[in-house]
Coordinates of C-alpha atoms in Angstrom, one line a residue:
M1 CA 2.5 -11.2 -10.3
P2 CA 2.9 -12.1 -6.6
D3 CA 2.5 -9.3 -4.1
G4 CA 5.7 -7.3 -3.7
A5 CA 7.3 -8.6 -6.9
R6 CA 8.9 -6.2 -9.3
Y7 CA 8.7 -6.8 -13.1
T8 CA 11.5 -5.7 -15.4
H9 CA 11.4 -6.0 -19.2
I10 CA 14.8 -6.2 -20.9
D11 CA 14.6 -6.4 -24.7
I12 CA 17.7 -8.6 -25.3
I13 CA 17.1 -9.3 -29.1
G14 CA 15.8 -5.9 -30.2
N15 CA 15.2 -6.1 -34.0
T16 CA 17.4 -9.1 -34.5
A17 CA 15.7 -12.2 -36.0
S18 CA 15.4 -15.2 -33.7
G19 CA 13.2 -18.2 -33.0
S20 CA 11.2 -16.3 -30.4
N21 CA 8.3 -15.7 -32.8
I22 CA 8.1 -18.2 -35.7
T23 CA 5.2 -16.3 -37.3
S24 CA 7.4 -13.3 -38.3
I25 CA 10.1 -15.2 -40.2
T26 CA 10.1 -17.6 -43.1
F27 CA 12.6 -20.3 -44.1
S28 CA 12.9 -22.6 -47.1
S29 CA 14.6 -25.5 -45.2
A30 CA 15.3 -26.8 -41.7
A31 CA 19.0 -26.2 -42.2
E32 CA 18.3 -22.5 -42.7
A33 CA 16.3 -22.4 -39.4
K34 CA 19.0 -24.2 -37.6
A35 CA 21.7 -21.8 -38.9
M36 CA 19.6 -18.8 -37.7
M37 CA 19.4 -20.3 -34.2
Q38 CA 23.1 -20.8 -34.2
Q39 CA 23.7 -17.2 -35.3
T40 CA 21.4 -15.9 -32.5
N41 CA 23.7 -17.5 -29.9
V42 CA 26.7 -16.1 -31.7
S43 CA 25.1 -12.7 -31.5
F44 CA 24.8 -13.0 -27.7
V45 CA 28.5 -12.6 -27.8
S46 CA 29.3 -10.5 -30.9
D47 CA 26.5 -8.0 -30.8
A48 CA 27.3 -5.0 -28.7
G49 CA 23.6 -4.1 -28.1
M50 CA 22.8 -7.6 -26.9
R51 CA 25.8 -7.6 -24.6
A52 CA 24.7 -4.3 -23.1
R53 CA 21.3 -5.7 -22.3
F54 CA 22.7 -8.9 -20.9
T55 CA 24.8 -6.6 -18.6
T56 CA 21.6 -5.0 -17.4
L57 CA 20.1 -8.4 -16.8
F58 CA 22.9 -9.8 -14.7
N59 CA 23.3 -6.7 -12.7
D60 CA 19.6 -6.7 -12.0
L61 CA 19.8 -10.4 -10.9
A62 CA 22.7 -9.6 -8.6
S63 CA 20.8 -6.6 -7.0
A64 CA 17.6 -8.6 -6.5
D65 CA 16.7 -8.8 -2.8
G66 CA 15.4 -12.3 -2.6
A67 CA 14.3 -14.8 -5.3
A68 CA 14.5 -13.8 -9.0
L69 CA 12.7 -15.4 -12.0
F70 CA 13.9 -14.8 -15.5
H71 CA 12.1 -15.9 -18.7
C72 CA 11.7 -15.1 -22.4
T73 CA 9.0 -15.7 -25.0
A74 CA 9.8 -19.4 -25.5
G75 CA 11.9 -19.9 -22.4
K76 CA 14.8 -21.6 -24.3
D77 CA 17.2 -19.2 -26.2
R78 CA 17.7 -16.0 -24.1
T79 CA 16.7 -17.9 -21.0
G80 CA 19.0 -20.8 -22.0
W81 CA 21.9 -18.5 -22.6
T82 CA 21.3 -16.7 -19.3
A83 CA 21.1 -20.0 -17.4
A84 CA 24.3 -21.3 -19.1
M85 CA 26.2 -18.1 -18.0
L86 CA 24.8 -18.4 -14.4
L87 CA 25.8 -22.0 -14.2
S88 CA 29.3 -21.1 -15.4
I89 CA 29.5 -18.5 -12.8
A90 CA 28.5 -21.1 -10.2
G91 CA 31.4 -23.3 -11.3
V92 CA 29.5 -25.9 -13.2
D93 CA 31.4 -27.8 -15.9
E94 CA 30.5 -27.4 -19.6
G95 CA 29.2 -30.9 -20.0
T96 CA 26.7 -30.5 -17.2
I97 CA 25.7 -27.0 -18.6
M98 CA 25.0 -28.6 -22.0
E99 CA 22.9 -31.4 -20.4
N100 CA 20.9 -28.8 -18.5
Y101 CA 20.4 -26.8 -21.7
L102 CA 19.2 -29.8 -23.7
A103 CA 16.8 -30.8 -20.9
T104 CA 14.6 -28.0 -22.3
N105 CA 13.5 -30.4 -25.0
D106 CA 12.2 -32.8 -22.4
Y107 CA 10.3 -30.2 -20.5
T108 CA 8.7 -28.7 -23.7
R109 CA 8.1 -31.8 -25.7
Q110 CA 4.4 -31.9 -25.2
R111 CA 3.9 -28.3 -26.2
V112 CA 6.2 -28.5 -29.2
E113 CA 4.6 -31.7 -30.5
A114 CA 1.1 -30.0 -30.2
T115 CA 2.3 -27.0 -32.2
L116 CA 3.9 -29.0 -34.9
A117 CA 0.8 -31.2 -35.2
M118 CA -1.1 -28.1 -36.3
M119 CA 1.2 -27.5 -39.3
P120 CA 1.4 -29.2 -42.6
P121 CA 4.2 -31.9 -42.4
A122 CA 6.5 -30.1 -44.8
M123 CA 6.3 -26.8 -42.8
A124 CA 6.6 -28.7 -39.5
A125 CA 9.9 -30.3 -40.7
I126 CA 11.3 -26.8 -41.5
Y127 CA 10.1 -25.1 -38.3
E128 CA 10.9 -27.8 -35.8
P129 CA 14.5 -26.6 -35.1
L130 CA 13.0 -23.2 -34.0
L131 CA 10.8 -24.8 -31.3
G132 CA 13.4 -26.7 -29.4
V133 CA 17.1 -26.5 -28.6
D134 CA 20.1 -28.2 -30.2
A135 CA 23.6 -28.6 -28.8
S136 CA 24.9 -26.8 -31.8
Y137 CA 23.0 -23.6 -30.8
L138 CA 24.7 -23.2 -27.4
Q139 CA 28.0 -24.5 -28.7
A140 CA 28.0 -21.8 -31.4
G141 CA 27.8 -19.1 -28.7
L142 CA 30.5 -20.8 -26.6
D143 CA 32.8 -21.1 -29.6
E144 CA 32.3 -17.4 -30.3
I145 CA 33.3 -16.7 -26.6
S146 CA 36.5 -18.8 -27.2
R147 CA 37.3 -16.9 -30.3
E148 CA 36.6 -13.4 -29.0
Y149 CA 37.4 -13.6 -25.3
G150 CA 39.2 -16.9 -24.6
S151 CA 36.9 -17.9 -21.7
V152 CA 33.5 -17.3 -20.2
D153 CA 35.0 -15.4 -17.3
N154 CA 36.6 -12.9 -19.8
Y155 CA 33.3 -12.6 -21.7
L156 CA 31.5 -11.7 -18.5
K157 CA 34.1 -9.2 -17.4
Q158 CA 35.3 -7.7 -20.7
G159 CA 32.3 -8.3 -23.0
L160 CA 29.6 -7.6 -20.5
G161 CA 31.6 -5.4 -18.2
L162 CA 30.5 -7.2 -15.0
S163 CA 32.7 -6.6 -12.0
Q164 CA 34.3 -9.4 -10.0
E165 CA 32.1 -8.3 -7.1
T166 CA 29.0 -8.8 -9.2
L167 CA 30.1 -12.2 -10.3
Y168 CA 30.8 -13.1 -6.6
V169 CA 27.3 -11.9 -5.6
L170 CA 25.7 -14.0 -8.3
R171 CA 27.7 -17.1 -7.2
G172 CA 26.9 -16.4 -3.5
K173 CA 23.2 -16.4 -4.4
M174 CA 23.4 -19.8 -6.1
V175 CA 26.1 -21.8 -4.3
Q176 CA 26.4 -22.9 -0.7
Y177 CA 29.7 -24.7 0.1
G178 CA 29.4 -27.5 2.5
Q179 CA 33.1 -27.2 3.4
L180 CA 35.3 -24.2 3.1
P181 CA 39.0 -24.4 2.0
G182 CA 40.9 -26.4 4.7
Q183 CA 38.0 -26.4 7.1
S184 CA 38.1 -30.2 7.7
E185 CA 41.7 -30.0 8.9
L186 CA 41.2 -27.3 11.4
R187 CA 41.0 -27.7 15.2
G188 CA 40.2 -25.6 18.2
N189 CA 39.5 -21.9 17.8
A190 CA 40.3 -22.0 14.0
A191 CA 37.7 -24.7 13.5
Q192 CA 35.1 -22.7 15.4
G193 CA 36.0 -19.6 13.3
A194 CA 35.7 -21.6 10.0
A195 CA 32.4 -23.0 11.1
L196 CA 31.1 -19.5 11.7
L197 CA 32.3 -18.3 8.3
N198 CA 30.5 -21.4 6.8
A199 CA 27.3 -20.8 8.7
L200 CA 27.2 -17.1 7.6
Q201 CA 26.4 -18.3 4.1
N202 CA 22.8 -18.6 5.4
S203 CA 22.8 -15.0 6.6
E204 CA 21.9 -11.8 4.8
L205 CA 25.6 -11.1 4.3
S206 CA 25.8 -13.8 1.6
G207 CA 24.9 -13.3 -2.0
R208 CA 24.9 -9.5 -1.6
Y209 CA 27.3 -6.7 -2.1
T210 CA 29.0 -7.1 1.3
D211 CA 32.6 -7.4 2.5
Y212 CA 31.8 -10.9 3.8
N213 CA 30.5 -12.2 0.4
Y214 CA 33.5 -10.8 -1.5
Y215 CA 35.9 -12.3 1.1
L216 CA 34.3 -15.7 1.1
Q217 CA 34.1 -16.0 -2.7
S218 CA 37.7 -14.8 -3.0
A219 CA 38.7 -17.4 -0.4
I220 CA 37.0 -20.2 -2.4
D221 CA 38.9 -19.1 -5.5
A222 CA 42.2 -18.8 -3.6
G223 CA 41.7 -22.2 -1.8
T224 CA 42.5 -20.6 1.6
L225 CA 40.6 -18.8 4.3
G226 CA 43.6 -16.4 4.7
G227 CA 43.9 -16.5 8.5
V228 CA 40.4 -15.1 9.1
E229 CA 39.4 -18.4 10.6
T230 CA 41.7 -17.6 13.6
Q231 CA 40.6 -14.0 13.9
V232 CA 36.8 -14.0 13.5
G233 CA 35.9 -15.8 16.7
G234 CA 37.4 -13.2 19.1
Q235 CA 40.0 -15.3 21.0
I236 CA 41.2 -12.0 22.5
Y237 CA 38.2 -12.0 24.8
A238 CA 39.0 -15.4 26.2
D239 CA 42.6 -14.4 26.6
A240 CA 41.6 -11.3 28.5
A241 CA 39.3 -13.2 30.8
S242 CA 42.1 -15.7 31.5
Y243 CA 44.5 -12.9 32.2
L244 CA 42.2 -11.2 34.6
L245 CA 41.5 -14.5 36.5
R246 CA 45.2 -14.9 37.1
S247 CA 45.6 -11.3 38.4
G248 CA 45.7 -12.5 42.1
S249 CA 49.1 -14.2 41.7
R250 CA 50.6 -11.1 40.1
L251 CA 49.2 -8.9 42.9
D252 CA 50.7 -11.3 45.5
R253 CA 54.1 -11.1 44.0
A254 CA 54.0 -7.3 44.0
L255 CA 52.8 -7.1 47.6
T256 CA 55.1 -9.7 49.2
P257 CA 58.2 -7.4 49.8
N258 CA 56.0 -4.6 51.1
I259 CA 53.7 -6.4 53.5
D260 CA 56.4 -8.3 55.3
S261 CA 56.4 -6.8 58.8
R262 CA 59.4 -8.7 60.2
Q263 CA 61.6 -5.7 59.6
L264 CA 59.3 -3.5 61.6
R265 CA 59.1 -2.9 65.3
D266 CA 55.9 -3.4 67.3
G267 CA 53.6 -0.4 66.7
E268 CA 55.6 0.7 63.7
G269 CA 54.1 1.2 60.2
K270 CA 55.5 1.6 56.7
L271 CA 54.2 3.7 53.8
W272 CA 55.3 2.3 50.5
L273 CA 54.9 2.7 46.8
T274 CA 55.7 0.0 44.3
G275 CA 55.9 -0.1 40.5
L276 CA 55.6 -3.4 38.7
S277 CA 56.0 -4.8 35.2
G278 CA 55.5 -8.2 33.7
Y279 CA 55.2 -10.3 30.6
L280 CA 53.7 -13.8 29.9
G281 CA 53.6 -15.4 26.5
T282 CA 51.8 -18.6 25.5
D283 CA 52.8 -20.5 22.4
G284 CA 50.3 -21.2 19.6
S285 CA 48.9 -24.6 19.0
A286 CA 46.2 -26.4 17.0
R287 CA 43.9 -25.4 19.8
A288 CA 44.5 -21.6 19.9
A289 CA 46.7 -18.9 18.4
S290 CA 49.6 -17.6 20.5
S291 CA 49.0 -14.9 23.0
N292 CA 51.1 -12.3 24.9
E293 CA 50.3 -10.4 28.1
H294 CA 52.1 -7.2 29.3
T295 CA 51.4 -5.7 32.7
T296 CA 52.5 -2.5 34.2
G297 CA 51.1 -0.9 37.4
S298 CA 51.6 0.9 40.6
L299 CA 50.5 0.3 44.2
L300 CA 50.4 2.6 47.1
G301 CA 50.0 1.0 50.5
Y302 CA 50.6 1.0 54.2
T303 CA 51.7 -1.9 56.4
W304 CA 51.3 -1.8 60.2
R305 CA 52.8 -4.1 62.8
F306 CA 50.3 -3.9 65.6
N307 CA 52.3 -6.1 68.0
A308 CA 54.5 -9.1 68.0
Q309 CA 51.7 -11.4 66.7
L310 CA 49.6 -9.3 64.4
S311 CA 50.2 -7.2 61.3
G312 CA 48.0 -5.8 58.5
Y313 CA 48.1 -3.8 55.3
G314 CA 45.9 -1.8 52.9
T315 CA 46.7 -0.9 49.3
L316 CA 45.2 1.0 46.4
G317 CA 46.6 0.8 42.9
Y318 CA 46.1 0.7 39.1
S319 CA 47.2 -2.0 36.6
W320 CA 47.5 -1.5 32.9
G321 CA 47.1 -4.8 31.1
S322 CA 47.9 -5.1 27.4
L323 CA 47.2 -8.3 25.5
G324 CA 47.6 -9.5 21.9
S325 CA 46.4 -12.6 20.1
A326 CA 45.1 -13.6 16.6
S327 CA 45.7 -10.1 15.1
A328 CA 43.8 -8.4 18.0
D329 CA 44.9 -6.1 20.8
A330 CA 43.1 -5.5 24.1
D331 CA 43.6 -3.2 27.1
A332 CA 42.3 -4.6 30.4
N333 CA 43.0 -1.9 33.0
T334 CA 42.1 -2.5 36.6
T335 CA 41.7 -0.2 39.6
L336 CA 42.7 -2.3 42.6
L337 CA 41.8 -2.1 46.3
G338 CA 43.2 -4.7 48.8
F339 CA 43.8 -5.4 52.4
G340 CA 44.9 -8.3 54.5
G341 CA 46.6 -9.4 57.7
R342 CA 48.8 -12.0 59.3
Y343 CA 48.4 -13.5 62.8
A344 CA 51.3 -15.4 64.4
F345 CA 50.6 -18.0 67.0
E346 CA 53.9 -17.2 68.7
D347 CA 55.7 -14.3 67.0
L348 CA 55.7 -12.8 63.6
N349 CA 59.5 -13.5 63.3
H350 CA 59.2 -17.2 64.0
G351 CA 56.8 -20.0 64.3
L352 CA 53.3 -20.8 62.9
F353 CA 51.2 -18.1 61.3
A354 CA 47.9 -17.7 59.4
A355 CA 47.4 -15.0 56.7
A356 CA 44.4 -13.7 54.8
D357 CA 44.1 -11.3 51.8
L358 CA 41.1 -9.8 50.1
N359 CA 41.1 -7.7 47.0
A360 CA 38.7 -6.2 44.5
G361 CA 39.1 -4.7 41.1
W362 CA 37.1 -2.5 38.7
I363 CA 37.9 -3.3 35.1
D364 CA 37.9 -1.0 32.0
Y365 CA 38.2 -3.2 28.9
S366 CA 38.6 -2.2 25.2
S367 CA 39.8 -4.2 22.2
T368 CA 40.6 -4.0 18.5
R369 CA 40.3 -6.9 16.2
R370 CA 41.8 -6.6 12.7
L371 CA 40.3 -9.0 10.2
N372 CA 42.0 -10.0 7.0
G373 CA 40.3 -10.2 3.6
G374 CA 38.9 -6.7 3.6
L375 CA 36.6 -7.5 6.5
G376 CA 37.5 -4.3 8.4
T377 CA 38.4 -3.7 12.1
A378 CA 36.0 -4.6 14.9
T379 CA 36.3 -2.6 18.1
G380 CA 34.5 -2.9 21.5
D381 CA 34.6 -2.0 25.1
T382 CA 33.0 -3.0 28.4
H383 CA 33.4 -3.0 32.1
G384 CA 33.8 -5.7 34.8
Q385 CA 34.5 -6.5 38.3
L386 CA 37.1 -8.8 39.9
V387 CA 37.0 -10.1 43.5
G388 CA 39.7 -12.4 45.0
G389 CA 40.9 -13.8 48.3
T390 CA 43.8 -15.8 49.6
L391 CA 44.1 -17.9 52.8
R392 CA 47.5 -19.2 53.8
L393 CA 49.0 -21.2 56.7
G394 CA 52.8 -21.0 57.1
Y395 CA 55.8 -21.3 59.3
V396 CA 58.8 -19.0 59.8
S397 CA 62.0 -20.8 60.7
P398 CA 65.0 -18.6 61.8
L399 CA 68.3 -20.1 60.9
D400 CA 71.9 -18.9 61.5
F401 CA 72.2 -17.4 58.0
A402 CA 68.6 -16.6 57.0
S403 CA 64.9 -16.6 57.9
V404 CA 63.0 -19.3 55.9
E405 CA 59.2 -19.0 55.4
Y406 CA 57.1 -21.9 54.2
A407 CA 53.5 -21.3 53.3
V408 CA 50.6 -23.2 51.7
G409 CA 47.1 -22.0 51.0
T410 CA 44.3 -21.5 48.5
R411 CA 43.2 -18.6 46.3
L412 CA 39.7 -17.9 45.0
T413 CA 38.9 -15.5 42.2
H414 CA 35.6 -14.4 40.6
L415 CA 35.5 -12.4 37.4
R416 CA 32.4 -10.8 35.9
M417 CA 32.5 -8.9 32.5
D418 CA 29.4 -7.2 31.0
A419 CA 28.1 -8.2 27.6
F420 CA 28.8 -5.8 24.7
R421 CA 28.5 -5.4 21.0
E422 CA 31.5 -4.6 18.7
S423 CA 31.3 -2.1 15.9
G424 CA 33.3 -1.3 12.7
S425 CA 32.9 -4.6 10.8
E426 CA 30.2 -6.7 9.2
L427 CA 31.6 -9.5 11.4
A428 CA 31.4 -7.5 14.6
L429 CA 30.5 -9.8 17.5
N430 CA 27.8 -9.7 20.1
V431 CA 30.0 -10.8 23.0
D432 CA 28.3 -12.6 25.9
R433 CA 28.7 -11.8 29.5
V434 CA 31.6 -13.5 31.3
S435 CA 31.1 -15.0 34.8
E436 CA 34.1 -17.2 35.7
N437 CA 35.5 -18.6 39.0
N438 CA 38.9 -19.9 39.6
A439 CA 40.2 -21.9 42.6
S440 CA 43.8 -22.8 43.1
G441 CA 46.2 -24.2 45.6
I442 CA 49.4 -22.3 46.3
A443 CA 52.7 -23.2 48.0
N444 CA 55.7 -20.9 48.6
V445 CA 59.2 -21.1 50.1
S446 CA 61.1 -17.8 50.6
I447 CA 64.5 -17.3 52.1
A448 CA 65.5 -13.9 53.5
F449 CA 69.3 -13.9 54.2
H450 CA 70.6 -12.0 57.1
S451 CA 71.3 -8.3 56.4
Q452 CA 74.8 -7.1 55.5
N453 CA 75.9 -3.6 56.5
G454 CA 78.0 -1.3 54.3
G455 CA 78.5 2.4 54.3
G456 CA 75.5 3.0 56.5
W457 CA 73.2 0.9 54.3
R458 CA 71.8 -2.5 55.2
F459 CA 71.5 -5.0 52.3
T460 CA 69.1 -7.9 52.6
P461 CA 69.0 -10.4 49.7
A462 CA 66.2 -12.9 49.4
I463 CA 65.1 -15.7 47.1
N464 CA 61.8 -17.5 46.6
I465 CA 60.1 -20.3 44.7
G466 CA 56.4 -20.7 44.3
Y467 CA 53.9 -23.2 42.9
E468 CA 50.3 -22.8 42.0
H469 CA 47.9 -25.5 40.9
S470 CA 44.5 -24.7 39.5
F471 CA 41.6 -26.8 40.8
S472 CA 39.3 -25.2 38.2
S473 CA 39.6 -25.8 34.5
P474 CA 42.6 -23.8 33.4
S475 CA 41.0 -23.1 30.0
V476 CA 38.7 -20.1 29.8
R477 CA 36.0 -19.9 27.1
T478 CA 34.1 -17.0 25.8
Q479 CA 31.1 -16.9 23.4
G480 CA 29.7 -14.4 20.9
Q481 CA 27.4 -14.3 18.0
V482 CA 27.3 -12.8 14.5
Y483 CA 23.8 -12.7 13.0
H484 CA 22.7 -15.2 15.7
Y485 CA 25.3 -17.7 14.7
E486 CA 27.4 -18.6 17.8
V487 CA 31.1 -19.0 18.0
V488 CA 33.1 -20.2 21.1
Q489 CA 36.7 -19.5 21.7
N490 CA 39.3 -20.8 24.2
A491 CA 42.1 -18.8 25.8
A492 CA 45.6 -19.7 24.7
F493 CA 46.7 -20.2 28.3
D494 CA 45.7 -23.7 29.3
S495 CA 48.1 -24.7 32.0
R496 CA 46.9 -26.1 35.3
D497 CA 50.3 -25.7 37.0
M498 CA 52.6 -22.7 37.3
V499 CA 56.0 -22.4 38.9
N500 CA 57.7 -19.2 39.6
A501 CA 61.2 -18.4 41.0
G502 CA 62.7 -15.1 41.9
A503 CA 65.1 -13.0 43.8
S504 CA 65.0 -9.6 45.5
L505 CA 67.3 -7.2 47.2
S506 CA 66.2 -4.9 50.0
I507 CA 68.3 -1.8 50.7
T508 CA 67.6 0.1 54.0
R509 CA 69.0 3.2 55.5
G510 CA 67.3 4.3 58.7
A511 CA 63.5 4.6 58.0
L512 CA 64.0 4.6 54.2
S513 CA 63.9 1.3 52.3
L514 CA 64.3 0.3 48.6
N515 CA 63.4 -3.1 47.2
L516 CA 64.2 -4.5 43.8
G517 CA 62.9 -7.8 42.7
G518 CA 62.4 -10.1 39.7
Q519 CA 60.5 -13.3 38.9
A520 CA 60.4 -15.9 36.2
D521 CA 57.3 -18.0 35.5
V522 CA 57.0 -21.3 33.7
A523 CA 53.7 -23.2 33.1
S524 CA 53.4 -27.0 32.9
G525 CA 54.3 -28.2 29.5
G526 CA 56.4 -25.1 28.8
D527 CA 53.8 -23.5 26.6
S528 CA 53.6 -20.4 28.8
H529 CA 56.5 -18.5 30.1
G530 CA 57.3 -15.1 31.4
Y531 CA 58.9 -12.7 33.8
S532 CA 58.1 -9.9 36.1
G533 CA 59.9 -7.2 38.1
S534 CA 59.1 -4.7 40.8
L535 CA 60.7 -1.7 42.4
S536 CA 59.4 -0.5 45.8
V537 CA 60.3 2.4 48.0
G538 CA 59.1 2.6 51.6
Y539 CA 59.3 4.8 54.7
A540 CA 58.9 3.4 58.2
F541 CA 57.5 5.5 61.0

């Protein structure tokens, strides 16, 4: 016995006569010997004691941690029946099973001929059927299965009492599938997920009593992966990274009505508070599952007009980000700190100007991934940092009916997310660290119409249209591992160009001001679209 091996003896036959020991039985003809061998195989099905001991055998084989060797005295009858049942579990057709069974005669021919040569010819003719196998032996047992149970599967489950899980464990030990159902037709994230599910056949999850093994074998029988291929890779992490990298544009839109100092006098400041809410949805494709992003947040800030040419601001806020994709949800919440300024070469109310903004964010991230097929729920959390900056050059043109501002510039954003490990599922991911940069060009035109007075209030409507072009790859990728098998996922958002248009209304009475605004966003190709709104209150002094 090899070191570490465990020997188990299971007395399948008991006191029943068989061909395992030809010295203990006598026959008057070869036909008698052949009939006894056929009856032995019938007994494997009809005899309750034998069935119980086969149950023990198959359960032991399923529970074996590693390779298992099974054998009997002659290595052909009980061994042959066991092998036939295992091959049936593996999905082998009856013709091939019979060929495999009869191959015993080829492997044992030398030994059998040597044994028969030691007998008188008449005795050898009688006992020869006991030393080999014949198709009628195995067929007798299979016919008994058909009569008693209707199918091998029913015999294994009803006759031997084996569970479906045990049968799946046995099949998982024996069979590795080169292609999973529908795998060859998949693309993008789903293809990556299916490849991971396929690769895990080589992990310790396969061929054991695990959720993964039961799911995979069930999927083979059902002919579908059941959507797990889109869930297992963790697309939500790529979607969250993409969402955070685009936070600069959301922050700009929330700040715009509050940091405009044209309504302030030189040396005057404004304390303001704004609440914001937004949504962006991206349609699903062969590349990635659909995603949705919801943002709510608040900013507290102060804007100061130092003089006719210079203004600045500072802000502190918190953003609640909620995302969903591929049966997963994530919260990406950010504490924000920002400041910036504008310098006019002539006057803040007209002419050429330059502006700069710098912001930083501290991210708290958590997610929940629900996996189909009884694979459980994977949860994880991590932290990160976000740094961004914007430089713009613009021109303010006063007209008879409005003040028009044109601006172009560039925005840079860096995102870093710490690596982490999920928990709660056998397919929990080890998610790699994220370090991504995004550079984009921006252009904006805003028109602030002249104020209208009514009842002591001053009403100032405005409209704007903006455009942003990403110089970096718009597709964000994240990577993780399960049992050292890697999977890469792409974010659903994959648009290089974004256009937004909106309108706002500022209501002022003395030092008090109220601003209500809304925006619509559309990405190139129309795959991503959304809206946002903000409500601000300010007090100038």
